[in-house]
PDB file of C-alpha atoms in Angstrom:
ATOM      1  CA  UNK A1167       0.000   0.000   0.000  1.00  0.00           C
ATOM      2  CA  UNK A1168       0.821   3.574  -0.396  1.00  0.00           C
ATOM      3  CA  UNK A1169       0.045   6.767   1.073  1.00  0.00           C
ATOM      4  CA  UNK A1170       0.477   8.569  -2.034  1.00  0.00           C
ATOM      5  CA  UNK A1171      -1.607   9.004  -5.625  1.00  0.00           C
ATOM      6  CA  UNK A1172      -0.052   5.611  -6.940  1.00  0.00           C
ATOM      7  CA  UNK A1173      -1.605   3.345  -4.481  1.00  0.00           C
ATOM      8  CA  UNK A1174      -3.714   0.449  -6.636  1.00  0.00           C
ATOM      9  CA  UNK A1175      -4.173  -1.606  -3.894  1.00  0.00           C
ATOM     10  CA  UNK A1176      -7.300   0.589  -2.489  1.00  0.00           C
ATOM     11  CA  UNK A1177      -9.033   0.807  -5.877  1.00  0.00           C
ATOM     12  CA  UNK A1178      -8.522  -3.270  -6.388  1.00  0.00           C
ATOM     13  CA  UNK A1179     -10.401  -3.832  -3.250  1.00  0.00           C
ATOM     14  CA  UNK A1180     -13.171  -1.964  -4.094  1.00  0.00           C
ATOM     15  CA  UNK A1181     -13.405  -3.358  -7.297  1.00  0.00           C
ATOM     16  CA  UNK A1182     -14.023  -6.613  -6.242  1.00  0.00           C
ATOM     17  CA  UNK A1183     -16.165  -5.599  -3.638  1.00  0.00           C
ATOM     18  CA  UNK A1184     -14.136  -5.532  -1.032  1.00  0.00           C
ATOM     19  CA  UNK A1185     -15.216  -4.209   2.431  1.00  0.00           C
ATOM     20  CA  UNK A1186     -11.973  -1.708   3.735  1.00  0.00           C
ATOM     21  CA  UNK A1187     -11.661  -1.852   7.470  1.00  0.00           C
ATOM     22  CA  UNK A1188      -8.935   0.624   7.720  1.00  0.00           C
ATOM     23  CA  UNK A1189      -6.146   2.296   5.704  1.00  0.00           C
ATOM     24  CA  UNK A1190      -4.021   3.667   7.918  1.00  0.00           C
ATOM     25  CA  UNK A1191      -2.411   3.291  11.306  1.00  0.00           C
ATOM     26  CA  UNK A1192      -0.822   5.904  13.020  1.00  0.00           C
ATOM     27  CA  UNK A1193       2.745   5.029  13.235  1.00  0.00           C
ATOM     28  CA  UNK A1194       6.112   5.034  11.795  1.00  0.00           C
ATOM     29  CA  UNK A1195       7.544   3.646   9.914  1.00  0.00           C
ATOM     30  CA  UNK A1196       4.342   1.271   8.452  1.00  0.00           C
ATOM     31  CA  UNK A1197       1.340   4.085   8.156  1.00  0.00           C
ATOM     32  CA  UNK A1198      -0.282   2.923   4.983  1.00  0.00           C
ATOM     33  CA  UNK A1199      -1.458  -0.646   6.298  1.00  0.00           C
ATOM     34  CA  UNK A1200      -5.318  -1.837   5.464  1.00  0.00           C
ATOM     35  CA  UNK A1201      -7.732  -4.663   5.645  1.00  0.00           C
ATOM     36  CA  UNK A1202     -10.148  -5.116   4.087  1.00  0.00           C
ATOM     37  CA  UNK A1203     -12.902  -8.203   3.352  1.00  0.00           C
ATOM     38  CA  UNK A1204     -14.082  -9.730   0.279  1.00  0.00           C
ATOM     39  CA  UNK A1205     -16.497 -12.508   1.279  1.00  0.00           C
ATOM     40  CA  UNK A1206     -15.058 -14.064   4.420  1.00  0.00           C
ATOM     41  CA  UNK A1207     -11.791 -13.564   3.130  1.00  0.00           C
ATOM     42  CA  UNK A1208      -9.660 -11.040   5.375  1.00  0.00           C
ATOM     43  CA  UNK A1209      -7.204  -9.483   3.104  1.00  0.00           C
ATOM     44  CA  UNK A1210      -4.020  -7.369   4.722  1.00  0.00           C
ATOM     45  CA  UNK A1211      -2.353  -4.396   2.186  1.00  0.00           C
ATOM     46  CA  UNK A1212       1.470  -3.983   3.856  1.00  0.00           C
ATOM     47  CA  UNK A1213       3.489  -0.726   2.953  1.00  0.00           C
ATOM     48  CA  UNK A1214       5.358  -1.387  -0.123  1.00  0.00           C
ATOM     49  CA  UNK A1215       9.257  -0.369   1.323  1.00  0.00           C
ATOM     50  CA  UNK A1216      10.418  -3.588   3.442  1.00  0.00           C
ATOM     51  CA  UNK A1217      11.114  -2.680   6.786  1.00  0.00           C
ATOM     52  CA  UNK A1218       7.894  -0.760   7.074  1.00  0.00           C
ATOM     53  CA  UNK A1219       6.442  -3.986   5.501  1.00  0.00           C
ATOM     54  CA  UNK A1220       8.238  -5.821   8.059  1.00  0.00           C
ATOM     55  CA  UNK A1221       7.212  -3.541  10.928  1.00  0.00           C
ATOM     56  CA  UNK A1222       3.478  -3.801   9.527  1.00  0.00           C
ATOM     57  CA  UNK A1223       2.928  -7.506   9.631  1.00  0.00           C
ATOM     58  CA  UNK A1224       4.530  -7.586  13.123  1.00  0.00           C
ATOM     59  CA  UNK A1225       2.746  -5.202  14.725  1.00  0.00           C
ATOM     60  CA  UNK A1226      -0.678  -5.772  12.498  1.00  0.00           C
ATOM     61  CA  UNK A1227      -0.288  -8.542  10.419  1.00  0.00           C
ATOM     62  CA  UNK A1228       0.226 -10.925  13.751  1.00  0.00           C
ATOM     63  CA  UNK A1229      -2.977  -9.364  15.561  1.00  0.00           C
ATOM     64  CA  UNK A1230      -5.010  -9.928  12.444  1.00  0.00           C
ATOM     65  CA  UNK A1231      -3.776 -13.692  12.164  1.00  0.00           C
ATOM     66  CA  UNK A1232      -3.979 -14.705  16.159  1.00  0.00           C
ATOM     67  CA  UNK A1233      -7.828 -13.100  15.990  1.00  0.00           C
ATOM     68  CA  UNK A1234      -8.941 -15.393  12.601  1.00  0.00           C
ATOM     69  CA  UNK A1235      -7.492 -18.367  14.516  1.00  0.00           C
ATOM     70  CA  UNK A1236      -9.246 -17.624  17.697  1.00  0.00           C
ATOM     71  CA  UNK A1237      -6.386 -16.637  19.868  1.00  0.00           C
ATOM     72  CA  UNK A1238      -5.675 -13.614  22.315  1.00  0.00           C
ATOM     73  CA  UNK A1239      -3.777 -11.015  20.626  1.00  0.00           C
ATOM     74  CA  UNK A1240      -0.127 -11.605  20.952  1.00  0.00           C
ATOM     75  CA  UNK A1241       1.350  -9.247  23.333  1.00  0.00           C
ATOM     76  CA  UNK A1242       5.503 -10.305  22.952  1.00  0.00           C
ATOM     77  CA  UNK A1243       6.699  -6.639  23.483  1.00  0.00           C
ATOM     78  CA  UNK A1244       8.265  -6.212  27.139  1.00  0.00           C
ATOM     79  CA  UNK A1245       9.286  -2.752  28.986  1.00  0.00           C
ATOM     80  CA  UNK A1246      12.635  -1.955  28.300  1.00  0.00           C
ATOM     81  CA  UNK A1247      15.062   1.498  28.744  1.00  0.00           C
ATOM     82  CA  UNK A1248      16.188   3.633  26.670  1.00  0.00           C
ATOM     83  CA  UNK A1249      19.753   3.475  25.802  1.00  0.00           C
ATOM     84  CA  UNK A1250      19.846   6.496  23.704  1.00  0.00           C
ATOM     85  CA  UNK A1251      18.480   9.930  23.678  1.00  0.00           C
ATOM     86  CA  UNK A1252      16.106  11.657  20.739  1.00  0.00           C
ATOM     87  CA  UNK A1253      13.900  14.035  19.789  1.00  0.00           C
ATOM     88  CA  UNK A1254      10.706  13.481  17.570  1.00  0.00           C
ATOM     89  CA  UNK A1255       7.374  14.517  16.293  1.00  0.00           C
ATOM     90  CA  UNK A1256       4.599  13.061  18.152  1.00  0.00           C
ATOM     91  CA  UNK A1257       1.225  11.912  16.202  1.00  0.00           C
ATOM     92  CA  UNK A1258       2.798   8.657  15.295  1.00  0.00           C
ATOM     93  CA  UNK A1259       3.936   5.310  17.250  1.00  0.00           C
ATOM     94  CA  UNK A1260       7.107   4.946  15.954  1.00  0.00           C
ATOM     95  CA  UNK A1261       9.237   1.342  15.799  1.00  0.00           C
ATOM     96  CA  UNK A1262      13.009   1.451  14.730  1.00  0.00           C
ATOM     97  CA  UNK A1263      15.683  -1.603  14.993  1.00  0.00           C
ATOM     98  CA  UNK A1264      16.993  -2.139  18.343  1.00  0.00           C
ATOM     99  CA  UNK A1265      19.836  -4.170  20.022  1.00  0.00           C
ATOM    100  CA  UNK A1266      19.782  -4.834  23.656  1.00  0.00           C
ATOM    101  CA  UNK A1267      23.217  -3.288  25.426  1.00  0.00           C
ATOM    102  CA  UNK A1268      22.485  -5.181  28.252  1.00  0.00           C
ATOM    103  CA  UNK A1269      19.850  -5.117  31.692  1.00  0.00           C
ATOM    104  CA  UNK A1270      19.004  -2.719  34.334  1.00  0.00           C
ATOM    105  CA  UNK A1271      19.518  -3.955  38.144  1.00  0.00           C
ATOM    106  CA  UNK A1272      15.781  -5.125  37.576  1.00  0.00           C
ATOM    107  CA  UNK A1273      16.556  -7.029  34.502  1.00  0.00           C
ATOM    108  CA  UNK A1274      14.874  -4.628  32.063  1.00  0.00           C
ATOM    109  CA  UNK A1275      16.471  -4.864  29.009  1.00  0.00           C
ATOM    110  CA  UNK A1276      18.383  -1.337  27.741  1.00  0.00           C
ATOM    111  CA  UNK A1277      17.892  -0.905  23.965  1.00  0.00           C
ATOM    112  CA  UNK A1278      19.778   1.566  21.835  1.00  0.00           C
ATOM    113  CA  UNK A1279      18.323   2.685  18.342  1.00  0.00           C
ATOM    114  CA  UNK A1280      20.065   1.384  15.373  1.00  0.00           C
ATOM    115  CA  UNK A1281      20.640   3.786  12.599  1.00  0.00           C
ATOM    116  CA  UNK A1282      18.696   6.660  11.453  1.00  0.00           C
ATOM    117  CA  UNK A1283      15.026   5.607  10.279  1.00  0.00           C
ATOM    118  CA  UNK A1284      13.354   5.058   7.422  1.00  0.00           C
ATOM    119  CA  UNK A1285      10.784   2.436   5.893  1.00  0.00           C
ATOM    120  CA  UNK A1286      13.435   1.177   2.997  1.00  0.00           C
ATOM    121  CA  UNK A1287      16.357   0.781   5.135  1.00  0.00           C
ATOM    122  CA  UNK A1288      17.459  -2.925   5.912  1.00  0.00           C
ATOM    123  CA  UNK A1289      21.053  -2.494   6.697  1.00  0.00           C
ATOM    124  CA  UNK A1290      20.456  -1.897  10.666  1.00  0.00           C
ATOM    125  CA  UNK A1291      17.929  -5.226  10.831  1.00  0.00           C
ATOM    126  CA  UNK A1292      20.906  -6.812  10.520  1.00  0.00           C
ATOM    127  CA  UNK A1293      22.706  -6.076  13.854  1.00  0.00           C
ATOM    128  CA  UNK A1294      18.917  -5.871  15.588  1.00  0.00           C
ATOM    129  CA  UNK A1295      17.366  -8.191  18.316  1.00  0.00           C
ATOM    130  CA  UNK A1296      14.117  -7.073  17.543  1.00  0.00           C
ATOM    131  CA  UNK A1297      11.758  -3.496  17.416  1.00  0.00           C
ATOM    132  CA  UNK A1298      11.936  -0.700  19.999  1.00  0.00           C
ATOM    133  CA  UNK A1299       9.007   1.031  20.441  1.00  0.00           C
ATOM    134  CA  UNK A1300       8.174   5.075  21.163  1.00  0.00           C
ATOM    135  CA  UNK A1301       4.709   5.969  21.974  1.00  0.00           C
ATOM    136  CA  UNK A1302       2.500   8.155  19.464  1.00  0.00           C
ATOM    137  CA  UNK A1303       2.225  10.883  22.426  1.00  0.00           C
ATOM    138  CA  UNK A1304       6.559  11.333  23.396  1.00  0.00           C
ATOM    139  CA  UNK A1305       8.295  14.326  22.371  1.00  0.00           C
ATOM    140  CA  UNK A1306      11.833  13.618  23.920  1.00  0.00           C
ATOM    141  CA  UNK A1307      13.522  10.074  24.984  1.00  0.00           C
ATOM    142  CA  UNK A1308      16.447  10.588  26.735  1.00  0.00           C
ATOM    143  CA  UNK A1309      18.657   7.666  28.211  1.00  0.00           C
ATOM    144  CA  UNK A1310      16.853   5.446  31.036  1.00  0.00           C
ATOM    145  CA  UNK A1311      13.438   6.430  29.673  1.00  0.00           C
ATOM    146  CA  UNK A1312      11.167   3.560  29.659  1.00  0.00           C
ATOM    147  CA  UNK A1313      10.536   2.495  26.212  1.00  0.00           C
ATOM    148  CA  UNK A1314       8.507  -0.798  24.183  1.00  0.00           C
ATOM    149  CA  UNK A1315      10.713  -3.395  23.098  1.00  0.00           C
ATOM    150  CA  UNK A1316       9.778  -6.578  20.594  1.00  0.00           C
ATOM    151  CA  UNK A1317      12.161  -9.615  20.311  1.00  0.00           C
ATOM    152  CA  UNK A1318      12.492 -11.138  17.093  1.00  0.00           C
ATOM    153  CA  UNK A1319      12.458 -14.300  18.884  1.00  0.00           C
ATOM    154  CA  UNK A1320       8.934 -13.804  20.109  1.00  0.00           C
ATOM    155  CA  UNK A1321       7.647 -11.634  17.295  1.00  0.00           C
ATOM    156  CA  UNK A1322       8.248 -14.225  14.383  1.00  0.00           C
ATOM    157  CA  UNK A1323       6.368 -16.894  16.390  1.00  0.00           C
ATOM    158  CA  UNK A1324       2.415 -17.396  15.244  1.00  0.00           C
TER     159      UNK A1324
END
């Protein structure tokens, strides 16, 4: 899917009759995710760039899937801290790479953010052990802040 004039995906549902659920979801990167129903088939449109793709079907994708097969929704993320400081735009959840630097005295992981964003860029996935995770409402992390944190361990599990 797209958010932009090219998107066909939209118009293909709706020519087959298709029933769209939603089109967007506020966060980044990953906003121009749908569903939509034709018959009882559930279809899910994914951003077209492959991490936000990525991001998508982990953070959507999975919830759609565990509801069709009758399961609770699958809450892998865990708390975690910041090992890093930024500022951002609120509006948007936003999900970036993230390697664990180690554990508070608790045994929360600390994450630090790998690479600068963006929806097309697969080089930091590499290094990764999963998806950190900054609430839609945050305006300033700074180090030790709690944060969202998905293992790729737990995510890629159905």
């Amino acid at each position: 899917m797209s958010s932009g004039l090219e998107d066909h995906v939209r118009r293909a549902w709706l020519d087959i009759d298709g029933r769209i659920i939603f089109e967007a979801v506020a966060m980044k990167p990953g906003k121009p995710v749908g569903l939509a129903c034709v018959g009882s088939a559930v279809l899910l449109g994914l951003p077209g760039n492959s991490f936000a793709a990525l991001v998508a079907f982990l953070v959507v994708g999975r919830e759609v899937i565990a509801r069709l097969r009758g399961r609770a929704s699958p809450r892998d993320d865990l708390p975690a801290r910041a090992g890093f400081a930024l500022d951002r735009r609120p509006g948007r959840t936003e999900f970036f790479p993230a390697r664990v630097l180690g554990f508070d005295p608790d045994g929360t992981p600390v994450i630090d953010l790998l690479g600068k964003g963006g929806s097309a860029r697969l080089a930091p996935l590499v290094a990764a052990d999963g998806l950190g995770r900054i609430e839609c409402d945050r305006v300033q992390v700074s180090v030790g802040d709690a944060v969202g944190f998905l293992p790729f361990e737990a995510a890629l599990r159905l």
